[in-house]
């Protein structure tokens, strides 16, 4: 997965999201759950959509985790 540098205009939410996605101590599933949970906790739909747009690698991570679940039957 390509690593993107989002340091241009980063606020605290963007820094936290980047830290979650960069934390290699966590499994892919844990990183996905943490990142998706953080996005879901944002107060407005506009903020959630903005975060999804800023971090396209999250979509790839979710697809990867879902594929692993489908392949191995792990829930």
mmCIF file with all atom_site columns, C-alpha atoms in Angstrom:
data_model
loop_
_atom_site.group_PDB
_atom_site.id
_atom_site.type_symbol
_atom_site.label_atom_id
_atom_site.label_alt_id
_atom_site.label_comp_id
_atom_site.label_asym_id
_atom_site.label_entity_id
_atom_site.label_seq_id
_atom_site.pdbx_PDB_ins_code
_atom_site.Cartn_x
_atom_site.Cartn_y
_atom_site.Cartn_z
_atom_site.occupancy
_atom_site.B_iso_or_equiv
_atom_site.pdbx_formal_charge
_atom_site.auth_seq_id
_atom_site.auth_comp_id
_atom_site.auth_asym_id
_atom_site.auth_atom_id
_atom_site.pdbx_PDB_model_num
ATOM 1  C CA . UNK A 1 1  ? 0.000   0.000   0.000  1.00 0.00 ? 1  UNK A CA 1
ATOM 2  C CA . UNK A 1 2  ? 1.372   3.392   -0.962 1.00 0.00 ? 2  UNK A CA 1
ATOM 3  C CA . UNK A 1 3  ? 2.081   5.707   1.904  1.00 0.00 ? 3  UNK A CA 1
ATOM 4  C CA . UNK A 1 4  ? 0.803   9.240   1.403  1.00 0.00 ? 4  UNK A CA 1
ATOM 5  C CA . UNK A 1 5  ? 2.157   12.345  3.023  1.00 0.00 ? 5  UNK A CA 1
ATOM 6  C CA . UNK A 1 6  ? -0.705  14.518  4.241  1.00 0.00 ? 6  UNK A CA 1
ATOM 7  C CA . UNK A 1 7  ? 1.377   17.072  6.106  1.00 0.00 ? 7  UNK A CA 1
ATOM 8  C CA . UNK A 1 8  ? 0.277   20.106  4.043  1.00 0.00 ? 8  UNK A CA 1
ATOM 9  C CA . UNK A 1 9  ? -2.600  21.418  6.137  1.00 0.00 ? 9  UNK A CA 1
ATOM 10 C CA . UNK A 1 10 ? -2.880  18.858  8.891  1.00 0.00 ? 10 UNK A CA 1
ATOM 11 C CA . UNK A 1 11 ? -5.036  19.435  11.894 1.00 0.00 ? 11 UNK A CA 1
ATOM 12 C CA . UNK A 1 12 ? -5.236  17.193  14.941 1.00 0.00 ? 12 UNK A CA 1
ATOM 13 C CA . UNK A 1 13 ? -7.756  14.837  13.321 1.00 0.00 ? 13 UNK A CA 1
ATOM 14 C CA . UNK A 1 14 ? -5.588  14.323  10.244 1.00 0.00 ? 14 UNK A CA 1
ATOM 15 C CA . UNK A 1 15 ? -2.489  13.711  12.384 1.00 0.00 ? 15 UNK A CA 1
ATOM 16 C CA . UNK A 1 16 ? -4.334  11.154  14.482 1.00 0.00 ? 16 UNK A CA 1
ATOM 17 C CA . UNK A 1 17 ? -5.652  9.387   11.376 1.00 0.00 ? 17 UNK A CA 1
ATOM 18 C CA . UNK A 1 18 ? -2.162  9.293   9.848  1.00 0.00 ? 18 UNK A CA 1
ATOM 19 C CA . UNK A 1 19 ? -0.763  7.908   13.105 1.00 0.00 ? 19 UNK A CA 1
ATOM 20 C CA . UNK A 1 20 ? -3.387  5.134   13.086 1.00 0.00 ? 20 UNK A CA 1
ATOM 21 C CA . UNK A 1 21 ? -2.642  4.202   9.480  1.00 0.00 ? 21 UNK A CA 1
ATOM 22 C CA . UNK A 1 22 ? 1.135   4.279   10.047 1.00 0.00 ? 22 UNK A CA 1
ATOM 23 C CA . UNK A 1 23 ? 1.120   2.202   13.261 1.00 0.00 ? 23 UNK A CA 1
ATOM 24 C CA . UNK A 1 24 ? 2.686   -1.084  12.137 1.00 0.00 ? 24 UNK A CA 1
ATOM 25 C CA . UNK A 1 25 ? 2.341   -2.629  15.605 1.00 0.00 ? 25 UNK A CA 1
ATOM 26 C CA . UNK A 1 26 ? -1.370  -3.074  14.887 1.00 0.00 ? 26 UNK A CA 1
ATOM 27 C CA . UNK A 1 27 ? -2.835  -5.637  12.525 1.00 0.00 ? 27 UNK A CA 1
ATOM 28 C CA . UNK A 1 28 ? -4.538  -4.442  9.353  1.00 0.00 ? 28 UNK A CA 1
ATOM 29 C CA . UNK A 1 29 ? -7.890  -5.177  10.938 1.00 0.00 ? 29 UNK A CA 1
ATOM 30 C CA . UNK A 1 30 ? -7.094  -3.165  14.075 1.00 0.00 ? 30 UNK A CA 1
ATOM 31 C CA . UNK A 1 31 ? -5.900  -0.203  11.998 1.00 0.00 ? 31 UNK A CA 1
ATOM 32 C CA . UNK A 1 32 ? -9.057  -0.390  9.872  1.00 0.00 ? 32 UNK A CA 1
ATOM 33 C CA . UNK A 1 33 ? -11.322 -0.578  12.930 1.00 0.00 ? 33 UNK A CA 1
ATOM 34 C CA . UNK A 1 34 ? -9.578  2.340   14.639 1.00 0.00 ? 34 UNK A CA 1
ATOM 35 C CA . UNK A 1 35 ? -9.613  4.540   11.534 1.00 0.00 ? 35 UNK A CA 1
ATOM 36 C CA . UNK A 1 36 ? -13.225 3.764   10.598 1.00 0.00 ? 36 UNK A CA 1
ATOM 37 C CA . UNK A 1 37 ? -14.310 4.293   14.202 1.00 0.00 ? 37 UNK A CA 1
ATOM 38 C CA . UNK A 1 38 ? -12.587 7.649   14.310 1.00 0.00 ? 38 UNK A CA 1
ATOM 39 C CA . UNK A 1 39 ? -14.272 8.750   11.074 1.00 0.00 ? 39 UNK A CA 1
ATOM 40 C CA . UNK A 1 40 ? -17.653 7.524   12.328 1.00 0.00 ? 40 UNK A CA 1
ATOM 41 C CA . UNK A 1 41 ? -17.260 9.591   15.492 1.00 0.00 ? 41 UNK A CA 1
ATOM 42 C CA . UNK A 1 42 ? -16.898 12.865  13.570 1.00 0.00 ? 42 UNK A CA 1
ATOM 43 C CA . UNK A 1 43 ? -19.877 15.161  14.167 1.00 0.00 ? 43 UNK A CA 1
ATOM 44 C CA . UNK A 1 44 ? -20.947 15.932  10.579 1.00 0.00 ? 44 UNK A CA 1
ATOM 45 C CA . UNK A 1 45 ? -21.304 14.027  7.329  1.00 0.00 ? 45 UNK A CA 1
ATOM 46 C CA . UNK A 1 46 ? -19.212 16.699  5.576  1.00 0.00 ? 46 UNK A CA 1
ATOM 47 C CA . UNK A 1 47 ? -16.267 16.065  7.931  1.00 0.00 ? 47 UNK A CA 1
ATOM 48 C CA . UNK A 1 48 ? -16.569 12.306  7.463  1.00 0.00 ? 48 UNK A CA 1
ATOM 49 C CA . UNK A 1 49 ? -16.555 12.673  3.671  1.00 0.00 ? 49 UNK A CA 1
ATOM 50 C CA . UNK A 1 50 ? -13.578 15.043  3.823  1.00 0.00 ? 50 UNK A CA 1
ATOM 51 C CA . UNK A 1 51 ? -11.576 12.550  5.877  1.00 0.00 ? 51 UNK A CA 1
ATOM 52 C CA . UNK A 1 52 ? -12.429 9.704   3.483  1.00 0.00 ? 52 UNK A CA 1
ATOM 53 C CA . UNK A 1 53 ? -11.255 11.849  0.566  1.00 0.00 ? 53 UNK A CA 1
ATOM 54 C CA . UNK A 1 54 ? -8.008  12.789  2.326  1.00 0.00 ? 54 UNK A CA 1
ATOM 55 C CA . UNK A 1 55 ? -7.096  9.180   3.087  1.00 0.00 ? 55 UNK A CA 1
ATOM 56 C CA . UNK A 1 56 ? -7.755  7.004   0.016  1.00 0.00 ? 56 UNK A CA 1
ATOM 57 C CA . UNK A 1 57 ? -5.465  4.317   1.443  1.00 0.00 ? 57 UNK A CA 1
ATOM 58 C CA . UNK A 1 58 ? -8.157  3.618   4.053  1.00 0.00 ? 58 UNK A CA 1
ATOM 59 C CA . UNK A 1 59 ? -10.433 2.306   1.301  1.00 0.00 ? 59 UNK A CA 1
ATOM 60 C CA . UNK A 1 60 ? -7.647  -0.041  0.129  1.00 0.00 ? 60 UNK A CA 1
ATOM 61 C CA . UNK A 1 61 ? -7.050  -1.202  3.699  1.00 0.00 ? 61 UNK A CA 1
ATOM 62 C CA . UNK A 1 62 ? -10.767 -1.951  4.177  1.00 0.00 ? 62 UNK A CA 1
ATOM 63 C CA . UNK A 1 63 ? -10.880 -3.938  0.948  1.00 0.00 ? 63 UNK A CA 1
ATOM 64 C CA . UNK A 1 64 ? -7.797  -5.913  1.994  1.00 0.00 ? 64 UNK A CA 1
ATOM 65 C CA . UNK A 1 65 ? -9.299  -6.776  5.392  1.00 0.00 ? 65 UNK A CA 1
ATOM 66 C CA . UNK A 1 66 ? -12.662 -7.731  3.897  1.00 0.00 ? 66 UNK A CA 1
ATOM 67 C CA . UNK A 1 67 ? -10.917 -9.974  1.351  1.00 0.00 ? 67 UNK A CA 1
ATOM 68 C CA . UNK A 1 68 ? -9.005  -11.719 4.163  1.00 0.00 ? 68 UNK A CA 1
ATOM 69 C CA . UNK A 1 69 ? -12.254 -12.252 6.068  1.00 0.00 ? 69 UNK A CA 1
ATOM 70 C CA . UNK A 1 70 ? -13.946 -13.636 2.957  1.00 0.00 ? 70 UNK A CA 1
ATOM 71 C CA . UNK A 1 71 ? -11.000 -15.920 2.149  1.00 0.00 ? 71 UNK A CA 1
ATOM 72 C CA . UNK A 1 72 ? -10.563 -17.320 5.647  1.00 0.00 ? 72 UNK A CA 1
ATOM 73 C CA . UNK A 1 73 ? -14.088 -17.079 7.026  1.00 0.00 ? 73 UNK A CA 1
ATOM 74 C CA . UNK A 1 74 ? -12.863 -15.121 10.046 1.00 0.00 ? 74 UNK A CA 1
ATOM 75 C CA . UNK A 1 75 ? -15.407 -12.853 11.678 1.00 0.00 ? 75 UNK A CA 1
#
